[in-house]
């Protein structure tokens, strides 16, 4: 029994039958989800939801065709840094981004700039030998990238070059205050100008987004929204900071509920304010990959979810069975 981590050496007949039944149910379910692949995620009352996948490696692009997803809503660019023995140079980054864009074809890909540091420490890039007591709240993501400007510049150039002739969608992780977003976007604007001054081929458009995963950013949405093309809620980090509960701690994993009034009220407020400003809002955390939680997000008015590929079938089945107006 995989779910319980138990091995039964001599299962009795009842147990055998129960296991067979469970197995065949999960096979039937999987077949039913596979049959949904070519069908769009539309609610019963006609609302088309955008359902995308999260990815991080070159091979993950295959999930687009396997699941029939609308695009990649979160490409975690730090994976390439984490699996490399040395800092990936600009050319290598560019090759990966171009391969992903080519595999995606006309489906959008949202690249997140590196979320390294903290507990995703790189052996070849040390944080001045400073030990961190709370790495999740430490020198990571945009905080690190804005101080290691060479790193961010190289990544910006790699993304701009890879997306030449297309739309580049880029978003920044762990934005805590609007100036951090402004500074990160400025690096892209400067790199674009540099490429333009050398008559290089450029993206036809650049769409900039911020991840909302530090709760404090919600207090300055009015300041940041005018500069955003989209806001993507990272519910993994957001809930860990809302509840002050380590997302990786096994004792805490089941304790706080994504459907609790705390999360629902927070997301409701943010969604209303973002939509009133005419800015696209979506969720790219694990919350959106679970049918019940995804349904709650749709009920709040969020129409874009980027989730783990395994969640596409169950979430699409939920969407296609849903009367959104009634919800
Ligand atoms: C999140 O925090 O919800 C998120 C999508 O980013 P990551 O899981 O990579 O931290
Ligand atoms: Mg995160």
mmCIF file of C-alpha atoms in Angstrom, residues 18-280:
data_model
loop_
_atom_site.group_PDB
_atom_site.id
_atom_site.type_symbol
_atom_site.label_atom_id
_atom_site.label_comp_id
_atom_site.label_asym_id
_atom_site.label_seq_id
_atom_site.Cartn_x
_atom_site.Cartn_y
_atom_site.Cartn_z
ATOM 1 C CA UNK A 18 -9.551 -4.395 -2.028
ATOM 2 C CA UNK A 19 -6.178 -3.696 -3.604
ATOM 3 C CA UNK A 20 -7.314 -4.951 -7.043
ATOM 4 C CA UNK A 21 -10.399 -2.754 -6.843
ATOM 5 C CA UNK A 22 -8.344 0.269 -5.898
ATOM 6 C CA UNK A 23 -5.893 -0.360 -8.700
ATOM 7 C CA UNK A 24 -8.563 -0.733 -11.343
ATOM 8 C CA UNK A 25 -10.341 2.392 -10.101
ATOM 9 C CA UNK A 26 -7.178 4.432 -10.415
ATOM 10 C CA UNK A 27 -6.555 2.979 -13.897
ATOM 11 C CA UNK A 28 -10.093 3.874 -14.995
ATOM 12 C CA UNK A 29 -9.594 7.369 -13.579
ATOM 13 C CA UNK A 30 -6.340 7.825 -15.434
ATOM 14 C CA UNK A 31 -7.927 6.669 -18.685
ATOM 15 C CA UNK A 32 -10.800 9.115 -18.141
ATOM 16 C CA UNK A 33 -8.328 11.980 -17.595
ATOM 17 C CA UNK A 34 -6.383 10.979 -20.709
ATOM 18 C CA UNK A 35 -9.600 11.117 -22.725
ATOM 19 C CA UNK A 36 -10.037 14.748 -21.607
ATOM 20 C CA UNK A 37 -6.703 15.737 -23.132
ATOM 21 C CA UNK A 38 -8.025 17.210 -26.411
ATOM 22 C CA UNK A 39 -10.998 18.892 -24.701
ATOM 23 C CA UNK A 40 -10.739 22.512 -23.496
ATOM 24 C CA UNK A 41 -11.043 23.466 -19.798
ATOM 25 C CA UNK A 42 -14.465 25.088 -20.078
ATOM 26 C CA UNK A 43 -17.001 25.243 -17.259
ATOM 27 C CA UNK A 44 -20.548 23.992 -17.856
ATOM 28 C CA UNK A 45 -21.721 27.593 -18.060
ATOM 29 C CA UNK A 46 -19.170 28.405 -20.746
ATOM 30 C CA UNK A 47 -16.241 30.065 -18.979
ATOM 31 C CA UNK A 48 -12.893 29.178 -20.578
ATOM 32 C CA UNK A 49 -10.211 28.719 -17.924
ATOM 33 C CA UNK A 50 -6.504 28.966 -18.754
ATOM 34 C CA UNK A 51 -4.804 25.817 -17.521
ATOM 35 C CA UNK A 52 -1.027 25.737 -17.742
ATOM 36 C CA UNK A 53 1.798 23.586 -16.373
ATOM 37 C CA UNK A 54 4.767 24.329 -14.142
ATOM 38 C CA UNK A 55 8.132 23.242 -15.527
ATOM 39 C CA UNK A 56 11.849 23.627 -14.941
ATOM 40 C CA UNK A 57 13.833 21.266 -17.150
ATOM 41 C CA UNK A 58 14.195 20.908 -20.917
ATOM 42 C CA UNK A 59 12.303 17.611 -20.903
ATOM 43 C CA UNK A 60 9.372 19.130 -19.007
ATOM 44 C CA UNK A 61 8.218 20.799 -22.231
ATOM 45 C CA UNK A 62 6.921 17.379 -23.304
ATOM 46 C CA UNK A 63 4.239 17.755 -20.610
ATOM 47 C CA UNK A 64 2.545 20.344 -22.841
ATOM 48 C CA UNK A 65 1.584 17.775 -25.461
ATOM 49 C CA UNK A 66 0.967 14.972 -22.969
ATOM 50 C CA UNK A 67 -1.492 17.053 -20.943
ATOM 51 C CA UNK A 68 -2.879 19.366 -23.626
ATOM 52 C CA UNK A 69 -2.113 22.378 -21.381
ATOM 53 C CA UNK A 70 -2.405 25.985 -22.617
ATOM 54 C CA UNK A 71 1.242 26.816 -21.965
ATOM 55 C CA UNK A 72 3.893 26.927 -19.261
ATOM 56 C CA UNK A 73 2.724 29.311 -16.546
ATOM 57 C CA UNK A 74 5.861 28.956 -14.418
ATOM 58 C CA UNK A 75 9.245 27.978 -15.784
ATOM 59 C CA UNK A 76 11.593 27.711 -12.799
ATOM 60 C CA UNK A 77 14.859 28.858 -14.389
ATOM 61 C CA UNK A 78 16.885 28.038 -11.277
ATOM 62 C CA UNK A 79 16.664 24.298 -12.036
ATOM 63 C CA UNK A 80 19.389 24.688 -14.667
ATOM 64 C CA UNK A 81 21.570 26.379 -12.045
ATOM 65 C CA UNK A 82 20.837 23.685 -9.479
ATOM 66 C CA UNK A 83 21.735 20.764 -11.739
ATOM 67 C CA UNK A 84 24.931 22.367 -13.092
ATOM 68 C CA UNK A 85 28.370 21.907 -11.615
ATOM 69 C CA UNK A 86 29.304 25.467 -12.560
ATOM 70 C CA UNK A 87 27.367 28.679 -13.121
ATOM 71 C CA UNK A 88 25.554 28.277 -16.482
ATOM 72 C CA UNK A 89 26.899 30.908 -18.858
ATOM 73 C CA UNK A 90 24.616 33.139 -20.896
ATOM 74 C CA UNK A 91 24.851 31.023 -24.064
ATOM 75 C CA UNK A 92 23.825 27.877 -22.220
ATOM 76 C CA UNK A 93 20.905 29.655 -20.587
ATOM 77 C CA UNK A 94 19.842 31.056 -23.922
ATOM 78 C CA UNK A 95 19.889 27.616 -25.565
ATOM 79 C CA UNK A 96 17.619 26.188 -22.870
ATOM 80 C CA UNK A 97 15.134 29.082 -23.090
ATOM 81 C CA UNK A 98 15.055 28.851 -26.875
ATOM 82 C CA UNK A 99 14.471 25.085 -26.791
ATOM 83 C CA UNK A 100 11.594 25.564 -24.373
ATOM 84 C CA UNK A 101 10.030 28.316 -26.489
ATOM 85 C CA UNK A 102 10.380 26.208 -29.610
ATOM 86 C CA UNK A 103 8.786 23.195 -27.938
ATOM 87 C CA UNK A 104 5.932 25.415 -26.747
ATOM 88 C CA UNK A 105 5.283 26.759 -30.260
ATOM 89 C CA UNK A 106 2.582 29.405 -30.063
ATOM 90 C CA UNK A 107 1.685 28.523 -26.464
ATOM 91 C CA UNK A 108 2.984 31.073 -23.935
ATOM 92 C CA UNK A 109 5.866 30.380 -21.542
ATOM 93 C CA UNK A 110 6.303 32.456 -18.388
ATOM 94 C CA UNK A 111 9.937 32.484 -17.315
ATOM 95 C CA UNK A 112 10.640 33.159 -13.681
ATOM 96 C CA UNK A 113 14.066 34.650 -13.028
ATOM 97 C CA UNK A 114 16.286 32.603 -10.721
ATOM 98 C CA UNK A 115 15.000 31.736 -7.268
ATOM 99 C CA UNK A 116 18.302 30.535 -5.865
ATOM 100 C CA UNK A 117 19.873 31.092 -2.482
ATOM 101 C CA UNK A 118 18.330 30.216 0.824
ATOM 102 C CA UNK A 119 17.775 26.494 0.888
ATOM 103 C CA UNK A 120 18.514 26.268 -2.871
ATOM 104 C CA UNK A 121 22.147 27.161 -2.252
ATOM 105 C CA UNK A 122 24.629 26.705 -5.076
ATOM 106 C CA UNK A 123 27.987 25.191 -4.196
ATOM 107 C CA UNK A 124 29.694 27.464 -6.756
ATOM 108 C CA UNK A 125 28.063 30.609 -5.414
ATOM 109 C CA UNK A 126 28.465 31.213 -1.746
ATOM 110 C CA UNK A 127 26.614 33.792 0.267
ATOM 111 C CA UNK A 128 29.753 35.410 1.694
ATOM 112 C CA UNK A 129 29.998 32.445 4.054
ATOM 113 C CA UNK A 130 27.064 33.781 6.028
ATOM 114 C CA UNK A 131 25.195 30.979 7.714
ATOM 115 C CA UNK A 132 21.447 31.459 7.464
ATOM 116 C CA UNK A 133 19.130 30.493 10.258
ATOM 117 C CA UNK A 134 15.999 30.989 8.178
ATOM 118 C CA UNK A 135 16.972 30.359 4.558
ATOM 119 C CA UNK A 136 13.405 30.634 3.209
ATOM 120 C CA UNK A 137 13.377 34.199 4.523
ATOM 121 C CA UNK A 138 17.001 34.805 3.721
ATOM 122 C CA UNK A 139 19.213 36.022 0.920
ATOM 123 C CA UNK A 140 17.388 34.361 -1.963
ATOM 124 C CA UNK A 141 15.627 34.978 -5.261
ATOM 125 C CA UNK A 142 15.309 38.623 -6.275
ATOM 126 C CA UNK A 143 17.157 39.783 -3.164
ATOM 127 C CA UNK A 144 20.237 37.911 -4.268
ATOM 128 C CA UNK A 145 19.752 38.647 -7.986
ATOM 129 C CA UNK A 146 19.609 42.420 -7.470
ATOM 130 C CA UNK A 147 22.892 42.336 -5.586
ATOM 131 C CA UNK A 148 24.597 39.973 -8.038
ATOM 132 C CA UNK A 149 23.733 42.236 -10.920
ATOM 133 C CA UNK A 150 25.984 40.376 -13.357
ATOM 134 C CA UNK A 151 23.880 37.262 -12.859
ATOM 135 C CA UNK A 152 20.617 39.093 -13.537
ATOM 136 C CA UNK A 153 22.033 40.938 -16.560
ATOM 137 C CA UNK A 154 23.216 37.680 -18.116
ATOM 138 C CA UNK A 155 19.846 36.067 -17.530
ATOM 139 C CA UNK A 156 17.986 39.068 -18.940
ATOM 140 C CA UNK A 157 20.147 39.005 -22.087
ATOM 141 C CA UNK A 158 19.684 35.247 -22.458
ATOM 142 C CA UNK A 159 15.888 35.571 -22.193
ATOM 143 C CA UNK A 160 15.680 38.577 -24.539
ATOM 144 C CA UNK A 161 17.814 36.855 -27.159
ATOM 145 C CA UNK A 162 15.982 33.540 -26.859
ATOM 146 C CA UNK A 163 12.599 35.254 -27.304
ATOM 147 C CA UNK A 164 13.643 37.291 -30.377
ATOM 148 C CA UNK A 165 10.659 37.585 -32.707
ATOM 149 C CA UNK A 166 8.206 36.433 -30.016
ATOM 150 C CA UNK A 167 6.559 37.710 -26.863
ATOM 151 C CA UNK A 168 8.724 37.342 -23.757
ATOM 152 C CA UNK A 169 6.828 36.723 -20.516
ATOM 153 C CA UNK A 170 9.048 37.193 -17.496
ATOM 154 C CA UNK A 171 8.283 37.362 -13.775
ATOM 155 C CA UNK A 172 10.261 38.008 -10.635
ATOM 156 C CA UNK A 173 10.121 35.856 -7.492
ATOM 157 C CA UNK A 174 9.863 36.965 -3.863
ATOM 158 C CA UNK A 175 9.041 40.600 -4.575
ATOM 159 C CA UNK A 176 8.526 42.176 -1.143
ATOM 160 C CA UNK A 177 8.433 45.856 -2.108
ATOM 161 C CA UNK A 178 7.587 47.592 -5.402
ATOM 162 C CA UNK A 179 11.094 49.050 -5.853
ATOM 163 C CA UNK A 180 12.550 45.551 -6.142
ATOM 164 C CA UNK A 181 10.256 44.835 -9.063
ATOM 165 C CA UNK A 182 11.089 48.214 -10.648
ATOM 166 C CA UNK A 183 14.822 47.553 -10.316
ATOM 167 C CA UNK A 184 14.534 44.083 -11.843
ATOM 168 C CA UNK A 185 12.430 45.326 -14.741
ATOM 169 C CA UNK A 186 14.928 48.138 -15.326
ATOM 170 C CA UNK A 187 17.676 45.559 -15.873
ATOM 171 C CA UNK A 188 15.587 44.046 -18.675
ATOM 172 C CA UNK A 189 14.814 47.486 -20.138
ATOM 173 C CA UNK A 190 18.530 48.359 -20.163
ATOM 174 C CA UNK A 191 19.536 45.044 -21.713
ATOM 175 C CA UNK A 192 16.858 45.424 -24.363
ATOM 176 C CA UNK A 193 18.194 48.912 -25.177
ATOM 177 C CA UNK A 194 21.728 47.521 -25.406
ATOM 178 C CA UNK A 195 20.611 44.826 -27.856
ATOM 179 C CA UNK A 196 18.623 47.392 -29.853
ATOM 180 C CA UNK A 197 21.677 49.679 -30.099
ATOM 181 C CA UNK A 198 23.494 46.791 -31.769
ATOM 182 C CA UNK A 199 20.577 46.123 -34.118
ATOM 183 C CA UNK A 200 19.952 42.678 -32.643
ATOM 184 C CA UNK A 201 16.616 40.987 -33.187
ATOM 185 C CA UNK A 202 14.307 41.658 -30.217
ATOM 186 C CA UNK A 203 11.159 40.181 -28.718
ATOM 187 C CA UNK A 204 8.039 41.664 -30.334
ATOM 188 C CA UNK A 205 6.682 42.396 -26.848
ATOM 189 C CA UNK A 206 7.735 41.936 -23.233
ATOM 190 C CA UNK A 207 5.175 41.240 -20.531
ATOM 191 C CA UNK A 208 6.413 41.776 -16.979
ATOM 192 C CA UNK A 209 4.960 40.147 -13.898
ATOM 193 C CA UNK A 210 5.599 39.888 -10.187
ATOM 194 C CA UNK A 211 5.029 36.879 -8.006
ATOM 195 C CA UNK A 212 2.965 37.543 -4.932
ATOM 196 C CA UNK A 213 4.461 35.214 -2.352
ATOM 197 C CA UNK A 214 5.549 37.670 0.328
ATOM 198 C CA UNK A 215 2.338 38.777 2.084
ATOM 199 C CA UNK A 216 3.667 42.294 2.648
ATOM 200 C CA UNK A 217 3.447 43.022 -1.077
ATOM 201 C CA UNK A 218 -0.340 42.909 -0.774
ATOM 202 C CA UNK A 219 -0.172 46.142 1.238
ATOM 203 C CA UNK A 220 1.432 48.053 -1.642
ATOM 204 C CA UNK A 221 -0.519 46.592 -4.554
ATOM 205 C CA UNK A 222 -1.821 50.060 -5.457
ATOM 206 C CA UNK A 223 1.784 51.165 -6.000
ATOM 207 C CA UNK A 224 2.956 48.185 -8.029
ATOM 208 C CA UNK A 225 -0.136 47.335 -10.110
ATOM 209 C CA UNK A 226 0.233 50.294 -12.518
ATOM 210 C CA UNK A 227 3.606 48.850 -13.583
ATOM 211 C CA UNK A 228 2.539 45.213 -13.928
ATOM 212 C CA UNK A 229 1.249 43.239 -16.885
ATOM 213 C CA UNK A 230 0.355 40.326 -14.646
ATOM 214 C CA UNK A 231 0.468 39.121 -11.060
ATOM 215 C CA UNK A 232 1.111 35.465 -10.273
ATOM 216 C CA UNK A 233 0.341 34.190 -6.788
ATOM 217 C CA UNK A 234 2.842 31.655 -5.485
ATOM 218 C CA UNK A 235 0.699 29.938 -2.903
ATOM 219 C CA UNK A 236 3.517 27.668 -1.679
ATOM 220 C CA UNK A 237 5.603 30.456 -0.232
ATOM 221 C CA UNK A 238 2.636 32.741 0.379
ATOM 222 C CA UNK A 239 0.947 30.324 2.780
ATOM 223 C CA UNK A 240 4.192 29.493 4.551
ATOM 224 C CA UNK A 241 4.650 33.195 5.277
ATOM 225 C CA UNK A 242 0.983 33.908 6.029
ATOM 226 C CA UNK A 243 0.906 31.181 8.667
ATOM 227 C CA UNK A 244 4.599 31.449 9.639
ATOM 228 C CA UNK A 245 4.818 27.711 8.988
ATOM 229 C CA UNK A 246 7.731 26.045 7.172
ATOM 230 C CA UNK A 247 6.327 24.596 3.918
ATOM 231 C CA UNK A 248 8.675 21.602 4.125
ATOM 232 C CA UNK A 249 8.057 20.650 7.747
ATOM 233 C CA UNK A 250 6.258 17.280 7.897
ATOM 234 C CA UNK A 251 4.541 18.114 11.207
ATOM 235 C CA UNK A 252 3.110 21.321 9.740
ATOM 236 C CA UNK A 253 2.300 20.162 6.216
ATOM 237 C CA UNK A 254 -1.282 19.153 7.043
ATOM 238 C CA UNK A 255 -1.926 21.688 9.727
ATOM 239 C CA UNK A 256 -2.952 24.792 7.802
ATOM 240 C CA UNK A 257 -5.609 24.668 5.171
ATOM 241 C CA UNK A 258 -5.586 26.441 1.822
ATOM 242 C CA UNK A 259 -9.370 26.640 2.148
ATOM 243 C CA UNK A 260 -9.205 28.414 5.499
ATOM 244 C CA UNK A 261 -10.721 31.896 5.893
ATOM 245 C CA UNK A 262 -7.166 33.246 6.236
ATOM 246 C CA UNK A 263 -6.169 32.221 2.723
ATOM 247 C CA UNK A 264 -9.570 32.791 1.136
ATOM 248 C CA UNK A 265 -9.914 36.334 2.489
ATOM 249 C CA UNK A 266 -6.364 37.239 1.541
ATOM 250 C CA UNK A 267 -6.797 35.958 -2.019
ATOM 251 C CA UNK A 268 -10.235 37.520 -2.369
ATOM 252 C CA UNK A 269 -8.899 40.966 -1.466
ATOM 253 C CA UNK A 270 -5.869 40.665 -3.752
ATOM 254 C CA UNK A 271 -7.931 39.323 -6.667
ATOM 255 C CA UNK A 272 -10.495 42.133 -6.477
ATOM 256 C CA UNK A 273 -7.844 44.820 -6.273
ATOM 257 C CA UNK A 274 -5.772 43.361 -9.111
ATOM 258 C CA UNK A 275 -8.740 42.899 -11.409
ATOM 259 C CA UNK A 276 -10.028 46.414 -10.646
ATOM 260 C CA UNK A 277 -6.661 47.691 -11.904
ATOM 261 C CA UNK A 278 -7.085 45.713 -15.132
ATOM 262 C CA UNK A 279 -4.093 43.469 -14.397
ATOM 263 C CA UNK A 280 -4.158 39.744 -15.200
#
